[in-house]
Amino acid sequence: MELLERLPLPNSILLTDQQKAAVTQLDGPVLLLAVPGAGKTTVLVTRTAALLCRGVAPQNILSVTFNRESARDLTRRFQTLFGEFYPQLPRFSTIHSLCYEILRHYSKAENRQMPLLLESSETPQTKSRILRELYLSAEGEYPDEEQVDQLERLCGYYINRMERPTAKDSILYRIGKLEEIFDRYQQVKKQNGWMDYDDLLSHALTILKKRPAILNHYQEKYQYIQVDEAQDTSAIQYEILGLLAKRHENIFLVGDEDQSIYSFRGASPQQLLAFGQRYPKGVVLKLETNFRSTDSIIESAGKIIRRNQLRYEKKMVGNRGPGNPVKSTPLEDGHTLPAYLARALRELSPGETAAVLYRNNPSAISVLDYLERQGIPFYMKDHPSTLRSQSVVQDILSIITLGYHPDDLAAFSLIYYKVGAYLSRKTYEYVAAHALPGENLFDVAAACPDSSGNSARILMLRYTIGRFSTMKPSRILSCILYDFDYLGFLERCSPNGLFLEQCMQRLHALEAIAGATSTLEEFLNRIDEIDVIIARASTNTQCPITLSTIHSAKGLEYDRVYLIDLQEGILPAQGAIESHLAGDDQLLEEERRLFYVALTRARNQLEVIHCQKLGTTRLSVSRFVGELEQPDISPSQAGEKLYAGRRIFHRYFGSGTITSVDFSTQTFSVRFAKQGTKTLVFATLETPDLLKLL
């Protein structure tokens, strides 16, 4: 500890023994496992000062973090605490900025022109525009905004994983020619001398592998490498950093595999779990004191995360006392959730902060709509203002448009095969060829020889859509979803349930807006207003109330946290549930880590809110609520094969379909053909002659 005696530590820094051990372990590979709220940023900047104090030159130290905001924060923290003593700053950088430097160095050394970034103003194209055109060429139809966003994400995902898509991925992501689009995208960039941000990584890795002189230059330049948020490092990023650190092996990784929640970006906890294999002489240290939360929150979060297998053993402890118990609140109907949250948020004391956290952005629509109507200000974090551009919303609006403009061919082309009238492509082509200006397109479709057997159904659609102007918005949505069987279309498009869950969240948002409006005109205007509200709220950064996804809230903290979206199929996601049932728990463990991250955002008060139903639809309460409330009962052992939609046979009640599962009460509801809906307990599964799963 002699180094600490020489280090000019400000009075504001009081290091624990674990923090001192991390600050003074300066040589060789080190993995520092830091629980939430453990003061890892303080350790990182203090360790940087310790390196300088020992005589390491500032230009030989590189600290890499997850994003530009974090890099700026580390720089500010270092300047504030140690700038007086070490005015020459070491480098705090993102991995992409580092790779850009490597690529620029290579281009200059080889006298070659650097590729142009698609995200810059120097290229005539954008990433989204290229992918939209490639999708149209491959699939023969225009993609919606969600599909383009998904393509952008997937292209980055495969580069970060150092992989390429397969035929199986095309099925999983519902993009029939994903492999072709991905390969063509790479070709277009190469042919035009373009690159995107993820290409910075792949280009830099190629340069370091194929140009020993450049690798040698950076290995000597950055003799000490520190990596913040190491659990968010993707495979390709980890490979780049490993190459740079290979000569001196002075690499300091700060992270927590329990907070690894970015698999969709190519990150995984395996990178940290394999630390000992990659660095056999490495040292693993821990920061286990959470300075943020009360003991009750820490104990609840610890109880959850200890169920995971892919993790290091850690014992998270606090120093703030017991605090208020974690509150688990069941609501009978999800439609009452916005009003419940509004009442709770009105009780904030001056200076107190609160966050409503959810899994997916559509879940915020009903909440923000209600808060805005009630005059409660809020900050919206990282929410894209794209309600109208979402495919499900476009479908609903196109059907409504035909009620006002029954001759709108563009709207008809979008929904003719989605509304349960069994209209074929031939029927659409007949309509497009024979419809006269102003003519009702459903009349033309009914006259088509190819749809003669469907004429009664077509005319029923025509009649119902024509009456939309006299209906309340909620009734219109009900007609579209059930009378027109649009919900059935979505179910058929989602064999694995993933797409259906995404669509249902958007539909629930529309139902909330419809329920708060009286006329169709008011409903349509409110949809447009939602995007304006989001845009305005996204600038309200000083507001004490925040609405955010769990992913966007990572690294942040609030006095109060209200966690919603706690139902099976959302948290955990349907894909994770299905993988778990197939014997693979990796996705389910990531879902549990996401839940853990949400819990540990709270300083003083934590409330998890779960809804029993939404209107007439029964909801399956998240198994994580059960894990939180009943620590001695493991949902993975009791009822793991239960899920909504599964068929069963009961000795006395006959055949039925499971409608919801509640892991907190260890019960599940079944709709029987003759006996109606019954609630059964998990223990029933232990009597196979009474109940069988089909």
mmCIF file of N, CA and C in Angstrom, residues 266-358:
data_model
loop_
_atom_site.group_PDB
_atom_site.id
_atom_site.type_symbol
_atom_site.label_atom_id
_atom_site.label_comp_id
_atom_site.label_asym_id
_atom_site.label_seq_id
_atom_site.Cartn_x
_atom_site.Cartn_y
_atom_site.Cartn_z
ATOM 1 N N GLY A 266 -24.100 -8.505 -29.693
ATOM 2 C CA GLY A 266 -22.963 -9.406 -29.821
ATOM 3 C C GLY A 266 -22.177 -9.618 -28.549
ATOM 4 N N ALA A 267 -22.613 -9.019 -27.426
ATOM 5 C CA ALA A 267 -21.910 -9.197 -26.152
ATOM 6 C C ALA A 267 -22.415 -10.462 -25.459
ATOM 7 N N SER A 268 -21.593 -11.015 -24.576
ATOM 8 C CA SER A 268 -22.014 -12.185 -23.817
ATOM 9 C C SER A 268 -21.165 -12.299 -22.562
ATOM 10 N N PRO A 269 -21.703 -12.938 -21.493
ATOM 11 C CA PRO A 269 -20.924 -13.087 -20.253
ATOM 12 C C PRO A 269 -19.756 -14.052 -20.414
ATOM 13 N N GLN A 270 -19.780 -14.874 -21.475
ATOM 14 C CA GLN A 270 -18.708 -15.852 -21.672
ATOM 15 C C GLN A 270 -17.336 -15.192 -21.804
ATOM 16 N N GLN A 271 -17.309 -13.944 -22.297
ATOM 17 C CA GLN A 271 -16.024 -13.266 -22.447
ATOM 18 C C GLN A 271 -15.340 -13.110 -21.086
ATOM 19 N N LEU A 272 -16.099 -12.749 -20.068
ATOM 20 C CA LEU A 272 -15.515 -12.601 -18.734
ATOM 21 C C LEU A 272 -15.320 -13.950 -18.057
ATOM 22 N N LEU A 273 -16.234 -14.876 -18.308
ATOM 23 C CA LEU A 273 -16.132 -16.188 -17.678
ATOM 24 C C LEU A 273 -14.919 -16.968 -18.178
ATOM 25 N N ALA A 274 -14.469 -16.641 -19.390
ATOM 26 C CA ALA A 274 -13.302 -17.328 -19.960
ATOM 27 C C ALA A 274 -11.995 -16.588 -19.666
ATOM 28 N N PHE A 275 -12.029 -15.613 -18.777
ATOM 29 C CA PHE A 275 -10.844 -14.813 -18.463
ATOM 30 C C PHE A 275 -9.665 -15.689 -18.035
ATOM 31 N N GLY A 276 -9.917 -16.652 -17.164
ATOM 32 C CA GLY A 276 -8.848 -17.506 -16.663
ATOM 33 C C GLY A 276 -8.222 -18.374 -17.736
ATOM 34 N N GLN A 277 -9.012 -18.750 -18.744
ATOM 35 C CA GLN A 277 -8.468 -19.559 -19.838
ATOM 36 C C GLN A 277 -7.572 -18.714 -20.732
ATOM 37 N N ARG A 278 -7.995 -17.470 -20.977
ATOM 38 C CA ARG A 278 -7.205 -16.605 -21.845
ATOM 39 C C ARG A 278 -5.969 -16.068 -21.123
ATOM 40 N N TYR A 279 -6.127 -15.802 -19.834
ATOM 41 C CA TYR A 279 -5.014 -15.255 -19.047
ATOM 42 C C TYR A 279 -4.792 -16.145 -17.822
ATOM 43 N N PRO A 280 -4.066 -17.259 -18.001
ATOM 44 C CA PRO A 280 -3.875 -18.202 -16.876
ATOM 45 C C PRO A 280 -3.224 -17.565 -15.655
ATOM 46 N N LYS A 281 -2.412 -16.537 -15.855
ATOM 47 C CA LYS A 281 -1.750 -15.864 -14.727
ATOM 48 C C LYS A 281 -2.543 -14.653 -14.236
ATOM 49 N N GLY A 282 -3.735 -14.492 -14.744
ATOM 50 C CA GLY A 282 -4.534 -13.330 -14.384
ATOM 51 C C GLY A 282 -5.049 -13.380 -12.951
ATOM 52 N N VAL A 283 -5.407 -12.210 -12.452
ATOM 53 C CA VAL A 283 -5.932 -12.065 -11.085
ATOM 54 C C VAL A 283 -7.390 -11.626 -11.162
ATOM 55 N N VAL A 284 -8.246 -12.274 -10.384
ATOM 56 C CA VAL A 284 -9.662 -11.897 -10.311
ATOM 57 C C VAL A 284 -9.918 -11.236 -8.960
ATOM 58 N N LEU A 285 -10.365 -9.975 -9.005
ATOM 59 C CA LEU A 285 -10.702 -9.223 -7.798
ATOM 60 C C LEU A 285 -12.192 -8.902 -7.805
ATOM 61 N N LYS A 286 -12.712 -8.508 -6.650
ATOM 62 C CA LYS A 286 -14.142 -8.228 -6.559
ATOM 63 C C LYS A 286 -14.399 -6.928 -5.793
ATOM 64 N N LEU A 287 -15.424 -6.212 -6.245
ATOM 65 C CA LEU A 287 -16.006 -5.099 -5.487
ATOM 66 C C LEU A 287 -17.424 -5.534 -5.146
ATOM 67 N N GLU A 288 -17.685 -5.838 -3.880
ATOM 68 C CA GLU A 288 -18.967 -6.451 -3.507
ATOM 69 C C GLU A 288 -19.851 -5.552 -2.661
ATOM 70 N N THR A 289 -19.389 -4.334 -2.358
ATOM 71 C CA THR A 289 -20.208 -3.410 -1.572
ATOM 72 C C THR A 289 -20.993 -2.504 -2.508
ATOM 73 N N ASN A 290 -22.305 -2.558 -2.392
ATOM 74 C CA ASN A 290 -23.196 -1.690 -3.165
ATOM 75 C C ASN A 290 -23.493 -0.455 -2.306
ATOM 76 N N PHE A 291 -23.000 0.696 -2.758
ATOM 77 C CA PHE A 291 -23.196 1.938 -2.011
ATOM 78 C C PHE A 291 -24.494 2.647 -2.402
ATOM 79 N N ARG A 292 -25.207 2.092 -3.369
ATOM 80 C CA ARG A 292 -26.376 2.759 -3.937
ATOM 81 C C ARG A 292 -27.665 2.412 -3.207
ATOM 82 N N SER A 293 -27.925 1.132 -3.034
ATOM 83 C CA SER A 293 -29.257 0.678 -2.639
ATOM 84 C C SER A 293 -29.333 0.283 -1.171
ATOM 85 N N THR A 294 -30.561 0.205 -0.675
ATOM 86 C CA THR A 294 -30.787 -0.266 0.690
ATOM 87 C C THR A 294 -30.633 -1.782 0.740
ATOM 88 N N ASP A 295 -30.515 -2.307 1.944
ATOM 89 C CA ASP A 295 -30.292 -3.740 2.113
ATOM 90 C C ASP A 295 -31.441 -4.574 1.539
ATOM 91 N N SER A 296 -32.674 -4.107 1.697
ATOM 92 C CA SER A 296 -33.811 -4.894 1.213
ATOM 93 C C SER A 296 -33.768 -5.036 -0.311
ATOM 94 N N ILE A 297 -33.370 -3.975 -1.004
ATOM 95 C CA ILE A 297 -33.252 -4.035 -2.464
ATOM 96 C C ILE A 297 -32.092 -4.948 -2.850
ATOM 97 N N ILE A 298 -30.972 -4.816 -2.153
ATOM 98 C CA ILE A 298 -29.793 -5.639 -2.439
ATOM 99 C C ILE A 298 -30.097 -7.119 -2.219
ATOM 100 N N GLU A 299 -30.779 -7.434 -1.129
ATOM 101 C CA GLU A 299 -31.099 -8.836 -0.836
ATOM 102 C C GLU A 299 -32.037 -9.420 -1.881
ATOM 103 N N SER A 300 -33.017 -8.636 -2.311
ATOM 104 C CA SER A 300 -33.952 -9.126 -3.328
ATOM 105 C C SER A 300 -33.245 -9.358 -4.658
ATOM 106 N N ALA A 301 -32.391 -8.416 -5.055
ATOM 107 C CA ALA A 301 -31.656 -8.558 -6.308
ATOM 108 C C ALA A 301 -30.702 -9.746 -6.249
ATOM 109 N N GLY A 302 -30.022 -9.909 -5.116
ATOM 110 C CA GLY A 302 -29.107 -11.031 -4.967
ATOM 111 C C GLY A 302 -29.815 -12.370 -5.028
ATOM 112 N N LYS A 303 -30.996 -12.419 -4.446
ATOM 113 C CA LYS A 303 -31.788 -13.647 -4.468
ATOM 114 C C LYS A 303 -32.143 -14.049 -5.897
ATOM 115 N N ILE A 304 -32.381 -13.053 -6.731
ATOM 116 C CA ILE A 304 -32.721 -13.321 -8.130
ATOM 117 C C ILE A 304 -31.505 -13.821 -8.899
ATOM 118 N N ILE A 305 -30.407 -13.097 -8.838
ATOM 119 C CA ILE A 305 -29.275 -13.386 -9.725
ATOM 120 C C ILE A 305 -28.559 -14.672 -9.324
ATOM 121 N N ARG A 306 -28.666 -15.086 -8.081
ATOM 122 C CA ARG A 306 -28.001 -16.323 -7.664
ATOM 123 C C ARG A 306 -28.585 -17.559 -8.341
ATOM 124 N N ARG A 307 -29.733 -17.423 -8.974
ATOM 125 C CA ARG A 307 -30.326 -18.554 -9.695
ATOM 126 C C ARG A 307 -29.591 -18.842 -11.003
ATOM 127 N N ASN A 308 -28.856 -17.861 -11.507
ATOM 128 C CA ASN A 308 -28.116 -18.070 -12.757
ATOM 129 C C ASN A 308 -26.908 -18.968 -12.535
ATOM 130 N N GLN A 309 -26.555 -19.709 -13.565
ATOM 131 C CA GLN A 309 -25.401 -20.597 -13.510
ATOM 132 C C GLN A 309 -24.166 -19.961 -14.146
ATOM 133 N N LEU A 310 -24.359 -19.159 -15.205
ATOM 134 C CA LEU A 310 -23.239 -18.551 -15.926
ATOM 135 C C LEU A 310 -22.780 -17.290 -15.211
ATOM 136 N N ARG A 311 -22.053 -17.464 -14.119
ATOM 137 C CA ARG A 311 -21.642 -16.312 -13.337
ATOM 138 C C ARG A 311 -20.533 -16.696 -12.358
ATOM 139 N N TYR A 312 -19.816 -15.663 -11.880
ATOM 140 C CA TYR A 312 -18.896 -15.814 -10.763
ATOM 141 C C TYR A 312 -19.686 -15.668 -9.462
ATOM 142 N N GLU A 313 -19.247 -16.348 -8.438
ATOM 143 C CA GLU A 313 -19.899 -16.212 -7.145
ATOM 144 C C GLU A 313 -19.490 -14.884 -6.520
ATOM 145 N N LYS A 314 -20.482 -14.087 -6.143
ATOM 146 C CA LYS A 314 -20.243 -12.794 -5.489
ATOM 147 C C LYS A 314 -21.251 -12.632 -4.361
ATOM 148 N N LYS A 315 -20.854 -11.935 -3.326
ATOM 149 C CA LYS A 315 -21.760 -11.664 -2.220
ATOM 150 C C LYS A 315 -21.955 -10.159 -2.111
ATOM 151 N N MET A 316 -23.022 -9.677 -2.709
ATOM 152 C CA MET A 316 -23.283 -8.238 -2.694
ATOM 153 C C MET A 316 -23.840 -7.829 -1.330
ATOM 154 N N VAL A 317 -23.218 -6.817 -0.739
ATOM 155 C CA VAL A 317 -23.651 -6.300 0.561
ATOM 156 C C VAL A 317 -23.827 -4.787 0.440
ATOM 157 N N GLY A 318 -24.561 -4.216 1.389
ATOM 158 C CA GLY A 318 -24.795 -2.776 1.392
ATOM 159 C C GLY A 318 -24.223 -2.117 2.631
ATOM 160 N N ASN A 319 -24.375 -0.794 2.672
ATOM 161 C CA ASN A 319 -23.902 -0.063 3.862
ATOM 162 C C ASN A 319 -24.866 1.051 4.254
ATOM 163 N N ARG A 320 -26.126 0.949 3.737
ATOM 164 C CA ARG A 320 -27.076 2.035 3.987
ATOM 165 C C ARG A 320 -28.212 1.639 4.928
ATOM 166 N N GLY A 321 -28.196 0.425 5.439
ATOM 167 C CA GLY A 321 -29.264 0.004 6.321
ATOM 168 C C GLY A 321 -30.379 -0.694 5.569
ATOM 169 N N PRO A 322 -31.371 -1.235 6.300
ATOM 170 C CA PRO A 322 -32.402 -2.085 5.678
ATOM 171 C C PRO A 322 -33.300 -1.374 4.679
ATOM 172 N N GLY A 323 -33.782 -0.178 4.995
ATOM 173 C CA GLY A 323 -34.669 0.536 4.078
ATOM 174 C C GLY A 323 -36.051 -0.087 3.992
ATOM 175 N N ASN A 324 -36.874 0.431 3.082
ATOM 176 C CA ASN A 324 -38.240 -0.071 2.913
ATOM 177 C C ASN A 324 -38.229 -1.422 2.205
ATOM 178 N N PRO A 325 -39.155 -2.310 2.564
ATOM 179 C CA PRO A 325 -39.240 -3.596 1.870
ATOM 180 C C PRO A 325 -39.565 -3.390 0.386
ATOM 181 N N VAL A 326 -39.088 -4.295 -0.443
ATOM 182 C CA VAL A 326 -39.456 -4.273 -1.861
ATOM 183 C C VAL A 326 -40.936 -4.600 -1.976
ATOM 184 N N LYS A 327 -41.651 -3.808 -2.753
ATOM 185 C CA LYS A 327 -43.098 -3.950 -2.852
ATOM 186 C C LYS A 327 -43.471 -4.661 -4.150
ATOM 187 N N SER A 328 -44.261 -5.709 -4.037
ATOM 188 C CA SER A 328 -44.773 -6.422 -5.207
ATOM 189 C C SER A 328 -46.267 -6.171 -5.292
ATOM 190 N N THR A 329 -46.686 -5.494 -6.370
ATOM 191 C CA THR A 329 -48.072 -5.023 -6.481
ATOM 192 C C THR A 329 -48.802 -5.697 -7.631
ATOM 193 N N PRO A 330 -49.823 -6.503 -7.327
ATOM 194 C CA PRO A 330 -50.647 -7.055 -8.403
ATOM 195 C C PRO A 330 -51.786 -6.097 -8.751
ATOM 196 N N LEU A 331 -52.003 -5.853 -10.027
ATOM 197 C CA LEU A 331 -53.150 -5.068 -10.482
ATOM 198 C C LEU A 331 -54.105 -6.001 -11.206
ATOM 199 N N GLU A 332 -55.377 -5.858 -10.917
ATOM 200 C CA GLU A 332 -56.362 -6.743 -11.532
ATOM 201 C C GLU A 332 -56.396 -6.571 -13.038
ATOM 202 N N ASP A 333 -56.318 -5.318 -13.507
ATOM 203 C CA ASP A 333 -56.407 -5.046 -14.942
ATOM 204 C C ASP A 333 -55.290 -4.094 -15.355
ATOM 205 N N GLY A 334 -54.573 -4.459 -16.409
ATOM 206 C CA GLY A 334 -53.473 -3.638 -16.893
ATOM 207 C C GLY A 334 -53.902 -2.268 -17.358
ATOM 208 N N HIS A 335 -55.183 -2.102 -17.711
ATOM 209 C CA HIS A 335 -55.660 -0.796 -18.156
ATOM 210 C C HIS A 335 -55.630 0.233 -17.023
ATOM 211 N N THR A 336 -55.559 -0.233 -15.778
ATOM 212 C CA THR A 336 -55.502 0.699 -14.638
ATOM 213 C C THR A 336 -54.069 1.098 -14.297
ATOM 214 N N LEU A 337 -53.082 0.504 -14.976
ATOM 215 C CA LEU A 337 -51.679 0.765 -14.653
ATOM 216 C C LEU A 337 -51.293 2.238 -14.774
ATOM 217 N N PRO A 338 -51.616 2.936 -15.885
ATOM 218 C CA PRO A 338 -51.206 4.347 -15.990
ATOM 219 C C PRO A 338 -51.723 5.207 -14.840
ATOM 220 N N ALA A 339 -52.987 5.003 -14.452
ATOM 221 C CA ALA A 339 -53.545 5.796 -13.359
ATOM 222 C C ALA A 339 -52.850 5.465 -12.041
ATOM 223 N N TYR A 340 -52.531 4.190 -11.836
ATOM 224 C CA TYR A 340 -51.825 3.785 -10.616
ATOM 225 C C TYR A 340 -50.457 4.462 -10.541
ATOM 226 N N LEU A 341 -49.722 4.456 -11.652
ATOM 227 C CA LEU A 341 -48.401 5.084 -11.674
ATOM 228 C C LEU A 341 -48.501 6.589 -11.460
ATOM 229 N N ALA A 342 -49.516 7.205 -12.057
ATOM 230 C CA ALA A 342 -49.680 8.649 -11.901
ATOM 231 C C ALA A 342 -49.878 9.026 -10.435
ATOM 232 N N ARG A 343 -50.682 8.239 -9.726
ATOM 233 C CA ARG A 343 -50.912 8.514 -8.300
ATOM 234 C C ARG A 343 -49.605 8.383 -7.514
ATOM 235 N N ALA A 344 -48.818 7.350 -7.831
ATOM 236 C CA ALA A 344 -47.552 7.144 -7.122
ATOM 237 C C ALA A 344 -46.558 8.263 -7.423
ATOM 238 N N LEU A 345 -46.491 8.698 -8.669
ATOM 239 C CA LEU A 345 -45.522 9.719 -9.067
ATOM 240 C C LEU A 345 -45.876 11.086 -8.503
ATOM 241 N N ARG A 346 -47.143 11.321 -8.266
ATOM 242 C CA ARG A 346 -47.545 12.598 -7.654
ATOM 243 C C ARG A 346 -47.048 12.714 -6.220
ATOM 244 N N GLU A 347 -46.693 11.597 -5.593
ATOM 245 C CA GLU A 347 -46.275 11.599 -4.193
ATOM 246 C C GLU A 347 -44.781 11.863 -4.016
ATOM 247 N N LEU A 348 -44.064 12.105 -5.130
ATOM 248 C CA LEU A 348 -42.625 12.372 -5.031
ATOM 249 C C LEU A 348 -42.365 13.594 -4.153
ATOM 250 N N SER A 349 -41.376 13.472 -3.300
ATOM 251 C CA SER A 349 -40.965 14.610 -2.478
ATOM 252 C C SER A 349 -40.058 15.524 -3.296
ATOM 253 N N PRO A 350 -39.948 16.800 -2.927
ATOM 254 C CA PRO A 350 -39.031 17.708 -3.640
ATOM 255 C C PRO A 350 -37.607 17.156 -3.649
ATOM 256 N N GLY A 351 -36.986 17.154 -4.809
ATOM 257 C CA GLY A 351 -35.624 16.654 -4.943
ATOM 258 C C GLY A 351 -35.522 15.158 -5.161
ATOM 259 N N GLU A 352 -36.645 14.445 -5.073
ATOM 260 C CA GLU A 352 -36.644 12.994 -5.236
ATOM 261 C C GLU A 352 -36.802 12.640 -6.717
ATOM 262 N N THR A 353 -36.142 11.565 -7.155
ATOM 263 C CA THR A 353 -36.243 11.124 -8.549
ATOM 264 C C THR A 353 -36.945 9.776 -8.611
ATOM 265 N N ALA A 354 -37.562 9.519 -9.761
ATOM 266 C CA ALA A 354 -38.276 8.252 -9.952
ATOM 267 C C ALA A 354 -38.160 7.830 -11.406
ATOM 268 N N ALA A 355 -38.199 6.523 -11.622
ATOM 269 C CA ALA A 355 -38.173 5.987 -12.985
ATOM 270 C C ALA A 355 -39.215 4.894 -13.126
ATOM 271 N N VAL A 356 -39.915 4.928 -14.249
ATOM 272 C CA VAL A 356 -40.779 3.819 -14.659
ATOM 273 C C VAL A 356 -39.990 3.045 -15.709
ATOM 274 N N LEU A 357 -39.659 1.803 -15.403
ATOM 275 C CA LEU A 357 -38.822 0.998 -16.291
ATOM 276 C C LEU A 357 -39.652 -0.117 -16.923
ATOM 277 N N TYR A 358 -39.378 -0.388 -18.190
ATOM 278 C CA TYR A 358 -40.142 -1.393 -18.932
ATOM 279 C C TYR A 358 -39.207 -2.103 -19.897
#
